[in-house]
Amino acid sequence: MAIEHAAQGPSPGEYIRHHLTHLNNVGEKQTSIVDWWVINYDTLFYSVGLGLLSVFLLWLAARKATSGVPGRFQGSVEMLVELVADQAKGIIHSAESRLFVAPLALTVFVWIFFMNAMDLLPVDLLPMLWQQATHDPHAYMRVVPTADLSATLGMSIGVLLLCLYYNVKIKGAAGWAHELFTAPFGPHPALWPVNFLMQIIEFLAKTISHGMRLFGNMYAGELVFMLIALMGGAWAVSTTGILLAIGHVLAGTAWAIFHILIILLQAFIFMMLTLVYIGQAHEGH
Amino acid sequence: MNLNATLFLQLAVFLILGGFTMKFVWPPIVKALDERAKKIADGLAAAEKAKSDLALADKRAIEELRSAREKAGEIRANAERQAGEKVDEARTEAARIIAQAREAAQAEAGLAAQQARDALRDQVALLAVAGAEKILRREINPQVHADLLANLKQELQ
């Protein structure tokens, strides 16, 4: 598509704008920043699909798990489980909470890794197949669910809800309310509003930075892949086009290799922060 | 960079997937890991025990060997001593039998010699009488000269 469009003449701006528009229920780009009546079908499809794939793979290993000699697949899943279990043990000191939080962290790690890894597919591959399938050359499709802010904030708000739940569960409603007004500055009544404000800001900052960090990394990564694709796409209309094609190959390879690190790192960071935030909910200030 | 209802659905998916993992993935794997860790620990302990058992058995075997060797030496010494006794007994018996035989032979020989001497003496007396007869050219009356003859006999003894 990149090549066709470049030859037919859509500007780079149009190309990128097209690629950054979700397949949603209104059929066009969402105009307002927040619109609760819009649903991104592509994000949901890929995130649910990859979520099912990741729990299916984990379940495959769990189904055949024995205490005997493990196969390679079982061994690799066990390594993941051990990694997450060790981290969870170090961060969350309640064994009862770990029963849910550690598996959740494992799921999040694998799931986000798969969602990020969609970035490594050629940027035009799945959208082009979708356009062929729907016979609509302008059909929208974005394939990286973690490059959708709604998805990442959805998950970070999930973590926030768990934090609130464990705050109440561990400290009790009264205990947590007491903490909300007396920490971090002290129990003096004059400090209550300041303390409360700080707590609210802390929760907001944690949640938004948690979701934004993943979104920003993946969105930027996707954008760079699109720019590289544009460079390759422009080679047919330029006299020095062959250099652009070579540049596409070099830049695409370099960025993809670097991106392997980013997708893994971001998945790991999201998992670790999930554990850390829930761990903080278990500890008093 | 827009927010929309995808957020709530993603939130629900997030919690559901976590719940699935908690229920169907985590427990069997952790159980298998714990069991394997226990198995390995048991195996290592068993190996340790087998090693100490082996050392013990080695020590016992060496002791057994030594005591067997001692016993064998004792038995051999006993056997040698008994054999020596037997040989000594046999030797004394043999010496006794030889001495007995020699005594008997000596006694027999002495008797025979005595008899021979007696016979010889008789004959010498006869010869002497005959010689004397020839010398004296006359017969000597044995009755008359019995005393003389008896004296002679006595001297010859």
PDB file of N, CA, C and O in Angstrom, chain A residues 187-259:
ATOM      1  N   PRO A 187       0.042  13.848  61.002  1.00  0.00           N
ATOM      2  CA  PRO A 187      -1.353  13.740  61.438  1.00  0.00           C
ATOM      3  C   PRO A 187      -1.987  15.072  61.851  1.00  0.00           C
ATOM      4  O   PRO A 187      -3.135  15.079  62.269  1.00  0.00           O
ATOM      5  N   HIS A 188      -1.256  16.183  61.793  1.00  0.00           N
ATOM      6  CA  HIS A 188      -1.839  17.455  62.241  1.00  0.00           C
ATOM      7  C   HIS A 188      -3.061  17.813  61.376  1.00  0.00           C
ATOM      8  O   HIS A 188      -2.994  17.749  60.142  1.00  0.00           O
ATOM      9  N   PRO A 189      -4.207  18.193  62.005  1.00  0.00           N
ATOM     10  CA  PRO A 189      -5.442  18.453  61.235  1.00  0.00           C
ATOM     11  C   PRO A 189      -5.242  19.475  60.118  1.00  0.00           C
ATOM     12  O   PRO A 189      -5.886  19.380  59.072  1.00  0.00           O
ATOM     13  N   ALA A 190      -4.370  20.435  60.352  1.00  0.00           N
ATOM     14  CA  ALA A 190      -4.159  21.440  59.313  1.00  0.00           C
ATOM     15  C   ALA A 190      -3.558  20.829  58.056  1.00  0.00           C
ATOM     16  O   ALA A 190      -3.675  21.366  56.962  1.00  0.00           O
ATOM     17  N   LEU A 191      -2.918  19.680  58.220  1.00  0.00           N
ATOM     18  CA  LEU A 191      -2.250  19.046  57.074  1.00  0.00           C
ATOM     19  C   LEU A 191      -3.172  18.085  56.322  1.00  0.00           C
ATOM     20  O   LEU A 191      -2.808  17.574  55.275  1.00  0.00           O
ATOM     21  N   TRP A 192      -4.357  17.828  56.872  1.00  0.00           N
ATOM     22  CA  TRP A 192      -5.234  16.833  56.256  1.00  0.00           C
ATOM     23  C   TRP A 192      -5.527  17.106  54.778  1.00  0.00           C
ATOM     24  O   TRP A 192      -5.389  16.209  53.943  1.00  0.00           O
ATOM     25  N   PRO A 193      -5.946  18.340  54.446  1.00  0.00           N
ATOM     26  CA  PRO A 193      -6.239  18.574  53.017  1.00  0.00           C
ATOM     27  C   PRO A 193      -5.018  18.362  52.132  1.00  0.00           C
ATOM     28  O   PRO A 193      -5.126  17.788  51.042  1.00  0.00           O
ATOM     29  N   VAL A 194      -3.867  18.805  52.630  1.00  0.00           N
ATOM     30  CA  VAL A 194      -2.649  18.661  51.828  1.00  0.00           C
ATOM     31  C   VAL A 194      -2.328  17.190  51.636  1.00  0.00           C
ATOM     32  O   VAL A 194      -2.020  16.738  50.517  1.00  0.00           O
ATOM     33  N   ASN A 195      -2.423  16.438  52.720  1.00  0.00           N
ATOM     34  CA  ASN A 195      -2.142  15.004  52.631  1.00  0.00           C
ATOM     35  C   ASN A 195      -3.075  14.336  51.625  1.00  0.00           C
ATOM     36  O   ASN A 195      -2.644  13.575  50.767  1.00  0.00           O
ATOM     37  N   PHE A 196      -4.374  14.654  51.772  1.00  0.00           N
ATOM     38  CA  PHE A 196      -5.355  14.022  50.900  1.00  0.00           C
ATOM     39  C   PHE A 196      -5.074  14.367  49.436  1.00  0.00           C
ATOM     40  O   PHE A 196      -5.086  13.493  48.566  1.00  0.00           O
ATOM     41  N   LEU A 197      -4.772  15.636  49.207  1.00  0.00           N
ATOM     42  CA  LEU A 197      -4.471  16.077  47.842  1.00  0.00           C
ATOM     43  C   LEU A 197      -3.258  15.319  47.300  1.00  0.00           C
ATOM     44  O   LEU A 197      -3.256  14.827  46.161  1.00  0.00           O
ATOM     45  N   MET A 198      -2.241  15.195  48.138  1.00  0.00           N
ATOM     46  CA  MET A 198      -1.033  14.479  47.708  1.00  0.00           C
ATOM     47  C   MET A 198      -1.342  13.030  47.351  1.00  0.00           C
ATOM     48  O   MET A 198      -0.846  12.492  46.366  1.00  0.00           O
ATOM     49  N   GLN A 199      -2.185  12.404  48.179  1.00  0.00           N
ATOM     50  CA  GLN A 199      -2.532  11.001  47.922  1.00  0.00           C
ATOM     51  C   GLN A 199      -3.254  10.854  46.591  1.00  0.00           C
ATOM     52  O   GLN A 199      -2.962   9.948  45.808  1.00  0.00           O
ATOM     53  N   ILE A 200      -4.210  11.775  46.364  1.00  0.00           N
ATOM     54  CA  ILE A 200      -4.977  11.695  45.111  1.00  0.00           C
ATOM     55  C   ILE A 200      -4.044  11.901  43.922  1.00  0.00           C
ATOM     56  O   ILE A 200      -4.080  11.162  42.924  1.00  0.00           O
ATOM     57  N   ILE A 201      -3.149  12.899  44.054  1.00  0.00           N
ATOM     58  CA  ILE A 201      -2.203  13.167  42.958  1.00  0.00           C
ATOM     59  C   ILE A 201      -1.318  11.948  42.732  1.00  0.00           C
ATOM     60  O   ILE A 201      -1.033  11.557  41.596  1.00  0.00           O
ATOM     61  N   GLU A 202      -0.925  11.328  43.838  1.00  0.00           N
ATOM     62  CA  GLU A 202      -0.045  10.161  43.715  1.00  0.00           C
ATOM     63  C   GLU A 202      -0.739   9.042  42.939  1.00  0.00           C
ATOM     64  O   GLU A 202      -0.163   8.465  42.015  1.00  0.00           O
ATOM     65  N   PHE A 203      -2.001   8.778  43.302  1.00  0.00           N
ATOM     66  CA  PHE A 203      -2.725   7.709  42.606  1.00  0.00           C
ATOM     67  C   PHE A 203      -2.897   8.043  41.124  1.00  0.00           C
ATOM     68  O   PHE A 203      -2.686   7.205  40.249  1.00  0.00           O
ATOM     69  N   LEU A 204      -3.258   9.307  40.860  1.00  0.00           N
ATOM     70  CA  LEU A 204      -3.451   9.720  39.471  1.00  0.00           C
ATOM     71  C   LEU A 204      -2.146   9.597  38.687  1.00  0.00           C
ATOM     72  O   LEU A 204      -2.110   9.059  37.576  1.00  0.00           O
ATOM     73  N   ALA A 205      -1.067  10.093  39.300  1.00  0.00           N
ATOM     74  CA  ALA A 205       0.219  10.108  38.598  1.00  0.00           C
ATOM     75  C   ALA A 205       0.679   8.690  38.301  1.00  0.00           C
ATOM     76  O   ALA A 205       1.137   8.374  37.199  1.00  0.00           O
ATOM     77  N   LYS A 206       0.523   7.825  39.305  1.00  0.00           N
ATOM     78  CA  LYS A 206       0.933   6.434  39.110  1.00  0.00           C
ATOM     79  C   LYS A 206       0.175   5.813  37.949  1.00  0.00           C
ATOM     80  O   LYS A 206       0.764   5.221  37.036  1.00  0.00           O
ATOM     81  N   THR A 207      -1.124   5.966  37.997  1.00  0.00           N
ATOM     82  CA  THR A 207      -1.957   5.294  36.989  1.00  0.00           C
ATOM     83  C   THR A 207      -1.691   5.856  35.597  1.00  0.00           C
ATOM     84  O   THR A 207      -1.507   5.106  34.633  1.00  0.00           O
ATOM     85  N   ILE A 208      -1.648   7.171  35.482  1.00  0.00           N
ATOM     86  CA  ILE A 208      -1.491   7.771  34.157  1.00  0.00           C
ATOM     87  C   ILE A 208      -0.092   7.483  33.611  1.00  0.00           C
ATOM     88  O   ILE A 208       0.070   7.117  32.445  1.00  0.00           O
ATOM     89  N   SER A 209       0.920   7.601  34.467  1.00  0.00           N
ATOM     90  CA  SER A 209       2.270   7.331  33.955  1.00  0.00           C
ATOM     91  C   SER A 209       2.419   5.852  33.588  1.00  0.00           C
ATOM     92  O   SER A 209       3.080   5.503  32.615  1.00  0.00           O
ATOM     93  N   HIS A 210       1.751   4.991  34.347  1.00  0.00           N
ATOM     94  CA  HIS A 210       1.807   3.559  34.069  1.00  0.00           C
ATOM     95  C   HIS A 210       1.285   3.262  32.667  1.00  0.00           C
ATOM     96  O   HIS A 210       1.917   2.567  31.871  1.00  0.00           O
ATOM     97  N   GLY A 211       0.105   3.833  32.355  1.00  0.00           N
ATOM     98  CA  GLY A 211      -0.476   3.585  31.040  1.00  0.00           C
ATOM     99  C   GLY A 211       0.233   4.354  29.943  1.00  0.00           C
ATOM    100  O   GLY A 211       0.461   3.845  28.841  1.00  0.00           O
ATOM    101  N   MET A 212       0.588   5.609  30.255  1.00  0.00           N
ATOM    102  CA  MET A 212       1.203   6.474  29.247  1.00  0.00           C
ATOM    103  C   MET A 212       2.576   5.973  28.805  1.00  0.00           C
ATOM    104  O   MET A 212       2.953   6.107  27.650  1.00  0.00           O
ATOM    105  N   ARG A 213       3.328   5.403  29.750  1.00  0.00           N
ATOM    106  CA  ARG A 213       4.687   4.954  29.441  1.00  0.00           C
ATOM    107  C   ARG A 213       4.660   3.892  28.342  1.00  0.00           C
ATOM    108  O   ARG A 213       5.370   3.976  27.341  1.00  0.00           O
ATOM    109  N   LEU A 214       3.788   2.904  28.545  1.00  0.00           N
ATOM    110  CA  LEU A 214       3.680   1.834  27.554  1.00  0.00           C
ATOM    111  C   LEU A 214       3.156   2.386  26.232  1.00  0.00           C
ATOM    112  O   LEU A 214       3.716   2.134  25.164  1.00  0.00           O
ATOM    113  N   PHE A 215       2.086   3.178  26.335  1.00  0.00           N
ATOM    114  CA  PHE A 215       1.486   3.748  25.117  1.00  0.00           C
ATOM    115  C   PHE A 215       2.528   4.560  24.348  1.00  0.00           C
ATOM    116  O   PHE A 215       2.681   4.394  23.134  1.00  0.00           O
ATOM    117  N   GLY A 216       3.229   5.443  25.048  1.00  0.00           N
ATOM    118  CA  GLY A 216       4.184   6.336  24.376  1.00  0.00           C
ATOM    119  C   GLY A 216       5.262   5.567  23.644  1.00  0.00           C
ATOM    120  O   GLY A 216       5.584   5.843  22.485  1.00  0.00           O
ATOM    121  N   ASN A 217       5.800   4.568  24.321  1.00  0.00           N
ATOM    122  CA  ASN A 217       6.867   3.779  23.692  1.00  0.00           C
ATOM    123  C   ASN A 217       6.368   3.077  22.438  1.00  0.00           C
ATOM    124  O   ASN A 217       7.031   3.083  21.402  1.00  0.00           O
ATOM    125  N   MET A 218       5.202   2.477  22.540  1.00  0.00           N
ATOM    126  CA  MET A 218       4.732   1.699  21.406  1.00  0.00           C
ATOM    127  C   MET A 218       4.239   2.594  20.273  1.00  0.00           C
ATOM    128  O   MET A 218       4.437   2.311  19.099  1.00  0.00           O
ATOM    129  N   TYR A 219       3.626   3.716  20.653  1.00  0.00           N
ATOM    130  CA  TYR A 219       3.132   4.650  19.639  1.00  0.00           C
ATOM    131  C   TYR A 219       4.317   5.219  18.855  1.00  0.00           C
ATOM    132  O   TYR A 219       4.311   5.258  17.621  1.00  0.00           O
ATOM    133  N   ALA A 220       5.353   5.617  19.586  1.00  0.00           N
ATOM    134  CA  ALA A 220       6.533   6.176  18.925  1.00  0.00           C
ATOM    135  C   ALA A 220       7.194   5.125  18.041  1.00  0.00           C
ATOM    136  O   ALA A 220       7.601   5.408  16.904  1.00  0.00           O
ATOM    137  N   GLY A 221       7.261   3.899  18.570  1.00  0.00           N
ATOM    138  CA  GLY A 221       7.875   2.829  17.780  1.00  0.00           C
ATOM    139  C   GLY A 221       7.117   2.593  16.485  1.00  0.00           C
ATOM    140  O   GLY A 221       7.696   2.452  15.411  1.00  0.00           O
ATOM    141  N   GLU A 222       5.785   2.604  16.591  1.00  0.00           N
ATOM    142  CA  GLU A 222       4.948   2.394  15.418  1.00  0.00           C
ATOM    143  C   GLU A 222       5.163   3.516  14.404  1.00  0.00           C
ATOM    144  O   GLU A 222       5.296   3.279  13.191  1.00  0.00           O
ATOM    145  N   LEU A 223       5.258   4.737  14.936  1.00  0.00           N
ATOM    146  CA  LEU A 223       5.442   5.905  14.067  1.00  0.00           C
ATOM    147  C   LEU A 223       6.762   5.809  13.308  1.00  0.00           C
ATOM    148  O   LEU A 223       6.833   6.100  12.104  1.00  0.00           O
ATOM    149  N   VAL A 224       7.796   5.384  14.010  1.00  0.00           N
ATOM    150  CA  VAL A 224       9.103   5.270  13.350  1.00  0.00           C
ATOM    151  C   VAL A 224       9.041   4.216  12.243  1.00  0.00           C
ATOM    152  O   VAL A 224       9.566   4.410  11.149  1.00  0.00           O
ATOM    153  N   PHE A 225       8.348   3.096  12.532  1.00  0.00           N
ATOM    154  CA  PHE A 225       8.201   2.075  11.484  1.00  0.00           C
ATOM    155  C   PHE A 225       7.479   2.644  10.272  1.00  0.00           C
ATOM    156  O   PHE A 225       7.808   2.339   9.118  1.00  0.00           O
ATOM    157  N   MET A 226       6.470   3.501  10.526  1.00  0.00           N
ATOM    158  CA  MET A 226       5.736   4.097   9.404  1.00  0.00           C
ATOM    159  C   MET A 226       6.622   5.031   8.598  1.00  0.00           C
ATOM    160  O   MET A 226       6.564   5.053   7.358  1.00  0.00           O
ATOM    161  N   LEU A 227       7.449   5.804   9.313  1.00  0.00           N
ATOM    162  CA  LEU A 227       8.343   6.721   8.592  1.00  0.00           C
ATOM    163  C   LEU A 227       9.328   5.938   7.742  1.00  0.00           C
ATOM    164  O   LEU A 227       9.621   6.315   6.593  1.00  0.00           O
ATOM    165  N   ILE A 228       9.824   4.830   8.300  1.00  0.00           N
ATOM    166  CA  ILE A 228      10.752   4.004   7.528  1.00  0.00           C
ATOM    167  C   ILE A 228      10.039   3.432   6.304  1.00  0.00           C
ATOM    168  O   ILE A 228      10.578   3.407   5.201  1.00  0.00           O
ATOM    169  N   ALA A 229       8.768   3.027   6.503  1.00  0.00           N
ATOM    170  CA  ALA A 229       7.999   2.490   5.376  1.00  0.00           C
ATOM    171  C   ALA A 229       7.796   3.576   4.319  1.00  0.00           C
ATOM    172  O   ALA A 229       7.854   3.302   3.115  1.00  0.00           O
ATOM    173  N   LEU A 230       7.572   4.791   4.778  1.00  0.00           N
ATOM    174  CA  LEU A 230       7.402   5.909   3.840  1.00  0.00           C
ATOM    175  C   LEU A 230       8.654   6.106   2.995  1.00  0.00           C
ATOM    176  O   LEU A 230       8.590   6.337   1.790  1.00  0.00           O
ATOM    177  N   MET A 231       9.801   6.000   3.681  1.00  0.00           N
ATOM    178  CA  MET A 231      11.067   6.180   2.971  1.00  0.00           C
ATOM    179  C   MET A 231      11.192   5.137   1.861  1.00  0.00           C
ATOM    180  O   MET A 231      11.523   5.462   0.719  1.00  0.00           O
ATOM    181  N   GLY A 232      10.893   3.883   2.188  1.00  0.00           N
ATOM    182  CA  GLY A 232      10.949   2.843   1.159  1.00  0.00           C
ATOM    183  C   GLY A 232       9.908   3.096   0.088  1.00  0.00           C
ATOM    184  O   GLY A 232      10.148   2.871  -1.096  1.00  0.00           O
ATOM    185  N   GLY A 233       8.726   3.602   0.515  1.00  0.00           N
ATOM    186  CA  GLY A 233       7.645   3.792  -0.439  1.00  0.00           C
ATOM    187  C   GLY A 233       7.939   4.896  -1.449  1.00  0.00           C
ATOM    188  O   GLY A 233       7.362   4.920  -2.533  1.00  0.00           O
ATOM    189  N   ALA A 234       8.833   5.798  -1.082  1.00  0.00           N
ATOM    190  CA  ALA A 234       9.090   6.945  -1.944  1.00  0.00           C
ATOM    191  C   ALA A 234      10.104   6.649  -3.038  1.00  0.00           C
ATOM    192  O   ALA A 234      10.357   7.489  -3.891  1.00  0.00           O
ATOM    193  N   TRP A 235      10.674   5.462  -3.033  1.00  0.00           N
ATOM    194  CA  TRP A 235      11.794   5.220  -3.954  1.00  0.00           C
ATOM    195  C   TRP A 235      11.370   5.208  -5.415  1.00  0.00           C
ATOM    196  O   TRP A 235      12.141   5.573  -6.294  1.00  0.00           O
ATOM    197  N   ALA A 236      10.097   4.879  -5.677  1.00  0.00           N
ATOM    198  CA  ALA A 236       9.659   4.777  -7.066  1.00  0.00           C
ATOM    199  C   ALA A 236       9.482   6.150  -7.714  1.00  0.00           C
ATOM    200  O   ALA A 236       9.536   6.281  -8.932  1.00  0.00           O
ATOM    201  N   VAL A 237       9.259   7.181  -6.891  1.00  0.00           N
ATOM    202  CA  VAL A 237       8.972   8.500  -7.471  1.00  0.00           C
ATOM    203  C   VAL A 237      10.171   9.425  -7.378  1.00  0.00           C
ATOM    204  O   VAL A 237      10.067  10.613  -7.657  1.00  0.00           O
ATOM    205  N   SER A 238      11.296   8.865  -7.000  1.00  0.00           N
ATOM    206  CA  SER A 238      12.457   9.735  -6.821  1.00  0.00           C
ATOM    207  C   SER A 238      13.592   9.241  -7.705  1.00  0.00           C
ATOM    208  O   SER A 238      13.717   8.045  -7.982  1.00  0.00           O
ATOM    209  N   THR A 239      14.408  10.163  -8.161  1.00  0.00           N
ATOM    210  CA  THR A 239      15.536   9.783  -9.008  1.00  0.00           C
ATOM    211  C   THR A 239      16.601   9.058  -8.205  1.00  0.00           C
ATOM    212  O   THR A 239      17.312   8.206  -8.719  1.00  0.00           O
ATOM    213  N   THR A 240      16.701   9.419  -6.935  1.00  0.00           N
ATOM    214  CA  THR A 240      17.677   8.736  -6.069  1.00  0.00           C
ATOM    215  C   THR A 240      16.989   7.648  -5.263  1.00  0.00           C
ATOM    216  O   THR A 240      17.421   7.301  -4.181  1.00  0.00           O
ATOM    217  N   GLY A 241      15.919   7.095  -5.832  1.00  0.00           N
ATOM    218  CA  GLY A 241      15.071   6.154  -5.100  1.00  0.00           C
ATOM    219  C   GLY A 241      15.789   4.945  -4.556  1.00  0.00           C
ATOM    220  O   GLY A 241      15.496   4.482  -3.445  1.00  0.00           O
ATOM    221  N   ILE A 242      16.767   4.432  -5.326  1.00  0.00           N
ATOM    222  CA  ILE A 242      17.423   3.198  -4.879  1.00  0.00           C
ATOM    223  C   ILE A 242      18.110   3.395  -3.528  1.00  0.00           C
ATOM    224  O   ILE A 242      18.141   2.501  -2.689  1.00  0.00           O
ATOM    225  N   LEU A 243      18.612   4.613  -3.301  1.00  0.00           N
ATOM    226  CA  LEU A 243      19.233   4.909  -2.009  1.00  0.00           C
ATOM    227  C   LEU A 243      18.194   4.854  -0.898  1.00  0.00           C
ATOM    228  O   LEU A 243      18.456   4.377   0.211  1.00  0.00           O
ATOM    229  N   LEU A 244      16.986   5.344  -1.214  1.00  0.00           N
ATOM    230  CA  LEU A 244      15.913   5.295  -0.206  1.00  0.00           C
ATOM    231  C   LEU A 244      15.552   3.859   0.127  1.00  0.00           C
ATOM    232  O   LEU A 244      15.300   3.532   1.287  1.00  0.00           O
ATOM    233  N   ALA A 245      15.535   3.013  -0.926  1.00  0.00           N
ATOM    234  CA  ALA A 245      15.205   1.604  -0.679  1.00  0.00           C
ATOM    235  C   ALA A 245      16.246   0.963   0.227  1.00  0.00           C
ATOM    236  O   ALA A 245      15.921   0.247   1.180  1.00  0.00           O
ATOM    237  N   ILE A 246      17.527   1.265  -0.076  1.00  0.00           N
ATOM    238  CA  ILE A 246      18.599   0.722   0.767  1.00  0.00           C
ATOM    239  C   ILE A 246      18.471   1.263   2.194  1.00  0.00           C
ATOM    240  O   ILE A 246      18.590   0.529   3.189  1.00  0.00           O
ATOM    241  N   GLY A 247      18.174   2.569   2.269  1.00  0.00           N
ATOM    242  CA  GLY A 247      17.985   3.180   3.591  1.00  0.00           C
ATOM    243  C   GLY A 247      16.841   2.529   4.337  1.00  0.00           C
ATOM    244  O   GLY A 247      16.935   2.290   5.546  1.00  0.00           O
ATOM    245  N   HIS A 248      15.778   2.188   3.644  1.00  0.00           N
ATOM    246  CA  HIS A 248      14.646   1.516   4.260  1.00  0.00           C
ATOM    247  C   HIS A 248      15.087   0.199   4.889  1.00  0.00           C
ATOM    248  O   HIS A 248      14.776  -0.098   6.047  1.00  0.00           O
ATOM    249  N   VAL A 249      15.835  -0.579   4.105  1.00  0.00           N
ATOM    250  CA  VAL A 249      16.271  -1.889   4.610  1.00  0.00           C
ATOM    251  C   VAL A 249      17.155  -1.713   5.836  1.00  0.00           C
ATOM    252  O   VAL A 249      16.944  -2.368   6.875  1.00  0.00           O
ATOM    253  N   LEU A 250      18.120  -0.805   5.737  1.00  0.00           N
ATOM    254  CA  LEU A 250      19.050  -0.614   6.862  1.00  0.00           C
ATOM    255  C   LEU A 250      18.308  -0.098   8.099  1.00  0.00           C
ATOM    256  O   LEU A 250      18.418  -0.648   9.197  1.00  0.00           O
ATOM    257  N   ALA A 251      17.541   0.975   7.895  1.00  0.00           N
ATOM    258  CA  ALA A 251      16.857   1.589   9.039  1.00  0.00           C
ATOM    259  C   ALA A 251      15.817   0.637   9.614  1.00  0.00           C
ATOM    260  O   ALA A 251      15.695   0.509  10.841  1.00  0.00           O
ATOM    261  N   GLY A 252      15.099  -0.049   8.728  1.00  0.00           N
ATOM    262  CA  GLY A 252      14.077  -0.983   9.206  1.00  0.00           C
ATOM    263  C   GLY A 252      14.688  -2.095  10.035  1.00  0.00           C
ATOM    264  O   GLY A 252      14.185  -2.446  11.102  1.00  0.00           O
ATOM    265  N   THR A 253      15.815  -2.643   9.554  1.00  0.00           N
ATOM    266  CA  THR A 253      16.484  -3.713  10.299  1.00  0.00           C
ATOM    267  C   THR A 253      16.954  -3.206  11.656  1.00  0.00           C
ATOM    268  O   THR A 253      16.694  -3.826  12.701  1.00  0.00           O
ATOM    269  N   ALA A 254      17.634  -2.061  11.633  1.00  0.00           N
ATOM    270  CA  ALA A 254      18.196  -1.535  12.880  1.00  0.00           C
ATOM    271  C   ALA A 254      17.088  -1.253  13.886  1.00  0.00           C
ATOM    272  O   ALA A 254      17.170  -1.653  15.053  1.00  0.00           O
ATOM    273  N   TRP A 255      16.025  -0.592  13.408  1.00  0.00           N
ATOM    274  CA  TRP A 255      14.944  -0.228  14.343  1.00  0.00           C
ATOM    275  C   TRP A 255      14.211  -1.459  14.853  1.00  0.00           C
ATOM    276  O   TRP A 255      13.825  -1.530  16.024  1.00  0.00           O
ATOM    277  N   ALA A 256      14.025  -2.454  13.984  1.00  0.00           N
ATOM    278  CA  ALA A 256      13.329  -3.669  14.417  1.00  0.00           C
ATOM    279  C   ALA A 256      14.142  -4.396  15.482  1.00  0.00           C
ATOM    280  O   ALA A 256      13.597  -4.875  16.485  1.00  0.00           O
ATOM    281  N   ILE A 257      15.470  -4.458  15.278  1.00  0.00           N
ATOM    282  CA  ILE A 257      16.311  -5.144  16.269  1.00  0.00           C
ATOM    283  C   ILE A 257      16.277  -4.390  17.595  1.00  0.00           C
ATOM    284  O   ILE A 257      16.116  -4.980  18.668  1.00  0.00           O
ATOM    285  N   PHE A 258      16.367  -3.065  17.506  1.00  0.00           N
ATOM    286  CA  PHE A 258      16.303  -2.263  18.722  1.00  0.00           C
ATOM    287  C   PHE A 258      14.932  -2.408  19.385  1.00  0.00           C
ATOM    288  O   PHE A 258      14.817  -2.442  20.612  1.00  0.00           O
ATOM    289  N   HIS A 259      13.917  -2.532  18.549  1.00  0.00           N
ATOM    290  CA  HIS A 259      12.555  -2.601  19.058  1.00  0.00           C
ATOM    291  C   HIS A 259      12.286  -3.893  19.813  1.00  0.00           C
ATOM    292  O   HIS A 259      11.422  -3.927  20.696  1.00  0.00           O
TER     293      HIS A 259
END
